[in-house]
Short mmCIF file of C-alpha atoms in Angstrom, two decimals:
data_model
loop_
_atom_site.label_atom_id
_atom_site.label_comp_id
_atom_site.label_asym_id
_atom_site.label_seq_id
_atom_site.Cartn_x
_atom_site.Cartn_y
_atom_site.Cartn_z
CA GLY A 1 -109.73 23.14 98.86
CA ALA A 2 -111.66 20.80 101.08
CA GLY A 3 -112.11 23.16 104.00
CA VAL A 4 -111.98 26.77 105.11
CA SER A 5 -108.46 28.07 104.67
CA GLN A 6 -107.01 30.97 106.64
CA SER A 7 -103.72 32.73 106.19
CA PRO A 8 -101.37 33.40 107.72
CA SER A 9 -101.65 30.84 110.48
CA ASN A 10 -99.52 33.04 112.72
CA LYS A 11 -98.85 36.75 112.58
CA VAL A 12 -96.62 38.76 114.88
CA THR A 13 -96.76 42.51 114.48
CA GLU A 14 -95.75 45.64 116.30
CA LYS A 15 -98.21 47.90 118.00
CA GLY A 16 -99.49 50.53 115.60
CA LYS A 17 -99.01 48.49 112.44
CA ASP A 18 -101.83 47.42 110.15
CA VAL A 19 -102.53 43.73 109.49
CA GLU A 20 -104.61 41.83 106.96
CA LEU A 21 -106.01 38.38 107.63
CA ARG A 22 -107.33 36.26 104.80
CA CYS A 23 -110.09 33.68 104.64
CA ASP A 24 -110.86 31.35 101.74
CA PRO A 25 -114.25 29.79 102.39
CA ILE A 26 -115.45 26.49 101.03
CA SER A 27 -116.39 26.91 97.39
CA GLY A 28 -120.07 27.70 96.94
CA HIS A 29 -120.66 28.76 100.53
CA THR A 30 -122.68 31.95 100.60
CA ALA A 31 -122.36 32.74 104.29
CA LEU A 32 -119.06 33.80 105.88
CA TYR A 33 -118.34 34.73 109.48
CA TRP A 34 -115.41 36.17 111.37
CA TYR A 35 -114.99 35.47 115.08
CA ARG A 36 -112.30 36.36 117.57
CA GLN A 37 -111.13 34.01 120.31
CA SER A 38 -109.17 35.67 123.09
CA LEU A 39 -107.27 33.74 125.73
CA GLY A 40 -109.69 32.38 128.31
CA GLN A 41 -112.69 33.85 126.51
CA GLY A 42 -115.34 32.44 124.29
CA LEU A 43 -115.68 33.24 120.64
CA GLU A 44 -116.68 36.80 119.96
CA PHE A 45 -118.71 37.51 116.82
CA LEU A 46 -117.17 40.16 114.57
CA ILE A 47 -118.90 40.25 111.19
CA TYR A 48 -121.19 38.20 108.95
CA PHE A 49 -121.53 38.17 105.17
CA GLN A 50 -124.46 36.53 103.38
CA GLY A 51 -124.48 36.54 99.60
CA ASN A 52 -124.90 40.03 98.20
CA SER A 53 -126.64 41.39 101.29
CA ALA A 54 -125.15 44.16 103.37
CA PRO A 55 -122.86 42.59 105.98
CA ASP A 56 -123.74 42.53 109.65
CA LYS A 57 -120.89 44.51 111.19
CA SER A 58 -122.42 44.76 114.64
CA GLY A 59 -119.61 42.80 116.32
CA LEU A 60 -116.66 44.86 115.14
CA PRO A 61 -115.11 46.27 118.32
CA SER A 62 -113.90 49.57 116.88
CA ASP A 63 -113.50 51.50 113.63
CA ARG A 64 -109.97 50.13 113.38
CA PHE A 65 -111.54 46.86 112.28
CA SER A 66 -112.97 46.35 108.82
CA ALA A 67 -113.69 43.44 106.53
CA GLU A 68 -114.62 42.88 102.96
CA ARG A 69 -115.62 39.97 100.83
CA THR A 70 -114.76 40.16 97.17
CA GLY A 71 -116.82 38.35 94.56
CA GLY A 72 -118.73 36.53 97.25
CA SER A 73 -115.73 34.36 98.01
CA VAL A 74 -112.46 35.40 99.66
CA SER A 75 -112.68 37.67 102.69
CA THR A 76 -110.09 39.93 104.25
CA LEU A 77 -110.21 41.22 107.81
CA THR A 78 -108.13 44.35 108.30
CA ILE A 79 -107.02 45.73 111.63
CA GLN A 80 -105.51 49.19 111.51
CA ARG A 81 -103.13 50.62 114.11
CA THR A 82 -103.05 47.36 116.03
CA GLN A 83 -103.14 47.39 119.82
CA GLN A 84 -101.96 44.73 122.25
CA GLU A 85 -105.56 43.91 123.16
CA ASP A 86 -106.11 42.85 119.55
CA SER A 87 -103.95 39.78 120.22
CA ALA A 88 -106.19 36.76 119.73
CA VAL A 89 -107.04 33.93 117.38
CA TYR A 90 -109.17 35.15 114.51
CA LEU A 91 -111.47 32.46 113.16
CA CYS A 92 -113.31 32.37 109.88
CA ALA A 93 -116.27 30.12 109.17
CA SER A 94 -118.45 29.49 106.15
CA SER A 95 -121.79 27.88 105.51
CA PRO A 96 -123.65 26.93 102.32
CA ASP A 97 -126.69 28.92 103.39
CA ARG A 98 -128.32 30.73 106.26
CA GLY A 99 -128.25 28.93 109.58
CA HIS A 100 -125.52 27.11 111.44
CA GLU A 101 -126.20 23.46 110.91
CA LYS A 102 -123.49 23.25 108.25
CA LEU A 103 -121.00 25.75 109.57
CA PHE A 104 -117.33 24.96 108.95
CA PHE A 105 -114.50 26.73 110.73
CA GLY A 106 -110.96 27.37 109.63
CA SER A 107 -108.01 26.75 111.91
CA GLY A 108 -107.61 30.44 112.58
CA THR A 109 -104.91 33.08 112.52
CA GLN A 110 -103.02 33.60 115.76
CA LEU A 111 -102.32 37.33 115.95
CA SER A 112 -99.75 38.60 118.43
CA VAL A 113 -99.28 42.35 118.84
CA LEU A 114 -96.07 43.25 120.62
CA GLY B 1 -128.57 40.42 124.62
CA ASP B 2 -128.48 36.67 124.36
CA SER B 3 -125.76 34.87 126.32
CA VAL B 4 -124.37 31.44 127.11
CA THR B 5 -122.81 30.34 130.37
CA GLN B 6 -120.95 27.07 130.64
CA MET B 7 -119.03 25.48 133.45
CA GLU B 8 -115.48 26.57 133.77
CA GLY B 9 -112.75 24.07 133.32
CA PRO B 10 -110.45 22.53 133.07
CA VAL B 11 -112.07 19.16 133.59
CA THR B 12 -109.84 16.13 134.05
CA LEU B 13 -111.28 12.62 133.96
CA SER B 14 -110.07 9.09 133.72
CA GLU B 15 -110.97 6.98 130.72
CA GLU B 16 -114.47 5.47 130.90
CA ALA B 17 -115.66 8.08 133.41
CA PHE B 18 -119.01 9.85 133.04
CA LEU B 19 -118.89 13.38 131.66
CA THR B 20 -121.23 16.31 132.22
CA ILE B 21 -120.50 19.83 131.04
CA ASN B 22 -123.19 22.26 132.12
CA CYS B 23 -124.51 24.94 129.82
CA THR B 24 -127.27 27.46 130.43
CA TYR B 25 -128.46 30.22 128.19
CA THR B 26 -130.37 33.49 128.16
CA ALA B 27 -132.35 34.32 125.06
CA THR B 28 -135.30 36.50 124.17
CA GLY B 29 -136.56 34.23 121.43
CA TYR B 30 -136.34 30.52 120.67
CA PRO B 31 -132.77 29.89 119.64
CA SER B 32 -131.18 26.75 118.28
CA LEU B 33 -128.54 25.28 120.58
CA PHE B 34 -125.21 23.74 119.66
CA TRP B 35 -122.15 22.08 121.07
CA TYR B 36 -118.92 22.63 119.18
CA VAL B 37 -115.65 20.81 119.81
CA GLN B 38 -112.11 21.97 119.14
CA TYR B 39 -109.54 19.19 119.11
CA PRO B 40 -105.88 20.16 119.61
CA GLY B 41 -104.51 21.86 116.52
CA GLU B 42 -107.82 21.74 114.66
CA GLY B 43 -110.66 24.11 113.86
CA LEU B 44 -114.00 24.08 115.64
CA GLN B 45 -116.45 21.53 114.42
CA LEU B 46 -120.08 20.93 115.18
CA LEU B 47 -120.60 18.10 117.65
CA LEU B 48 -124.39 18.15 118.01
CA LYS B 49 -127.38 20.45 117.89
CA ALA B 50 -131.01 20.83 118.91
CA THR B 51 -133.43 23.24 117.31
CA LYS B 52 -136.44 23.19 119.63
CA ALA B 53 -137.48 22.39 123.17
CA ASP B 54 -137.13 18.76 124.26
CA ASP B 55 -135.03 17.89 121.21
CA LYS B 56 -132.04 15.68 121.99
CA GLY B 57 -128.90 16.09 119.95
CA SER B 58 -126.45 13.21 119.82
CA ASN B 59 -123.19 12.32 118.13
CA LYS B 60 -120.13 10.17 118.91
CA GLY B 61 -121.71 9.02 122.17
CA PHE B 62 -122.36 12.58 123.34
CA GLU B 63 -125.88 13.79 124.10
CA ALA B 64 -127.56 17.04 125.07
CA THR B 65 -131.25 17.83 125.58
CA TYR B 66 -132.79 21.25 124.94
CA ARG B 67 -134.53 22.11 128.22
CA LYS B 68 -136.60 25.24 127.82
CA GLU B 69 -137.91 25.18 131.40
CA THR B 70 -134.40 25.32 132.83
CA THR B 71 -132.82 27.11 129.84
CA SER B 72 -130.13 24.44 129.73
CA PHE B 73 -128.33 22.27 127.22
CA HIS B 74 -125.94 20.14 129.27
CA LEU B 75 -123.49 17.90 127.43
CA GLU B 76 -123.14 14.29 128.62
CA LYS B 77 -121.22 11.18 127.69
CA GLY B 78 -121.40 7.93 129.56
CA SER B 79 -117.84 6.76 129.02
CA VAL B 80 -115.17 9.16 127.84
CA GLN B 81 -112.09 8.19 125.87
CA VAL B 82 -108.64 9.75 125.65
CA SER B 83 -109.56 10.89 122.14
CA ASP B 84 -112.34 13.06 123.60
CA SER B 85 -109.74 15.42 125.05
CA ALA B 86 -110.62 18.79 123.55
CA VAL B 87 -112.24 22.13 124.27
CA TYR B 88 -116.03 22.10 124.17
CA PHE B 89 -118.12 25.18 123.40
CA CYS B 90 -121.82 25.62 123.98
CA ALA B 91 -123.50 28.07 121.61
CA LEU B 92 -126.86 29.46 120.63
CA SER B 93 -128.04 30.81 117.34
CA GLU B 94 -129.52 34.29 117.19
CA SER B 95 -131.72 35.21 114.28
CA GLU B 96 -133.07 38.57 115.36
CA GLY B 97 -133.31 41.51 113.02
CA GLY B 98 -132.22 39.48 110.03
CA SER B 99 -128.80 38.81 111.52
CA GLU B 100 -127.43 35.33 111.90
CA LYS B 101 -124.76 34.84 114.50
CA LEU B 102 -123.69 32.28 117.03
CA VAL B 103 -123.21 33.33 120.64
CA PHE B 104 -120.62 31.12 122.34
CA GLY B 105 -119.77 30.22 125.88
CA LYS B 106 -116.17 30.52 127.04
CA GLY B 107 -115.35 26.89 126.44
CA THR B 108 -114.51 24.00 128.74
CA LYS B 109 -111.25 22.16 128.34
CA LEU B 110 -111.53 18.42 128.88
CA THR B 111 -108.55 16.18 129.46
CA VAL B 112 -109.07 12.43 129.60
CA ASN B 113 -106.25 10.37 131.06
CA PRO B 114 -105.69 6.69 130.23
#
């Protein structure tokens, strides 16, 4: 596709359930980021993938959060045993290389934990 | 760690008014600075950037100058339009320890009335 695609666009789940959020980056982009945007807050960095390098997981808020990127393309962010404070918009972004001059964001997944 | 502080909104202006959105940062190194814009229903997109002190980024009539002495990167536009209504995020790029991540401010919502 022409841009970064995220699915689902909206997800409502019950507290304690696991959820998976998907990101399809722009073809050929080696860098992929996940951010979280909570109501009234800025974007919070979660995780960064660059090519075949070990990901930077320093932003993951707890061990309930994990992410993987298969084949250097599609990425999945998994949240286990969801809590109400996990409710937020989860944004994915990709870039053709290191740096942020050509960073493209998806429209995000709105996660609501009831 | 590095941080970004931007003026809290919301900001409401009439068409053709002058716009300033203040942004200051704290960084240990020499980051690149960015303004991102999020139009209603769309993903974030890069508005402008500056990579070193005294650089001026500009796009779509918006400007911001990288001021190292005041650690600021204020966004300005001389005459806003209704179509500029959006949320604006100031951000800096960290590149310490081999990681690449953007640190964002909390965003400023701008509404321009006709």
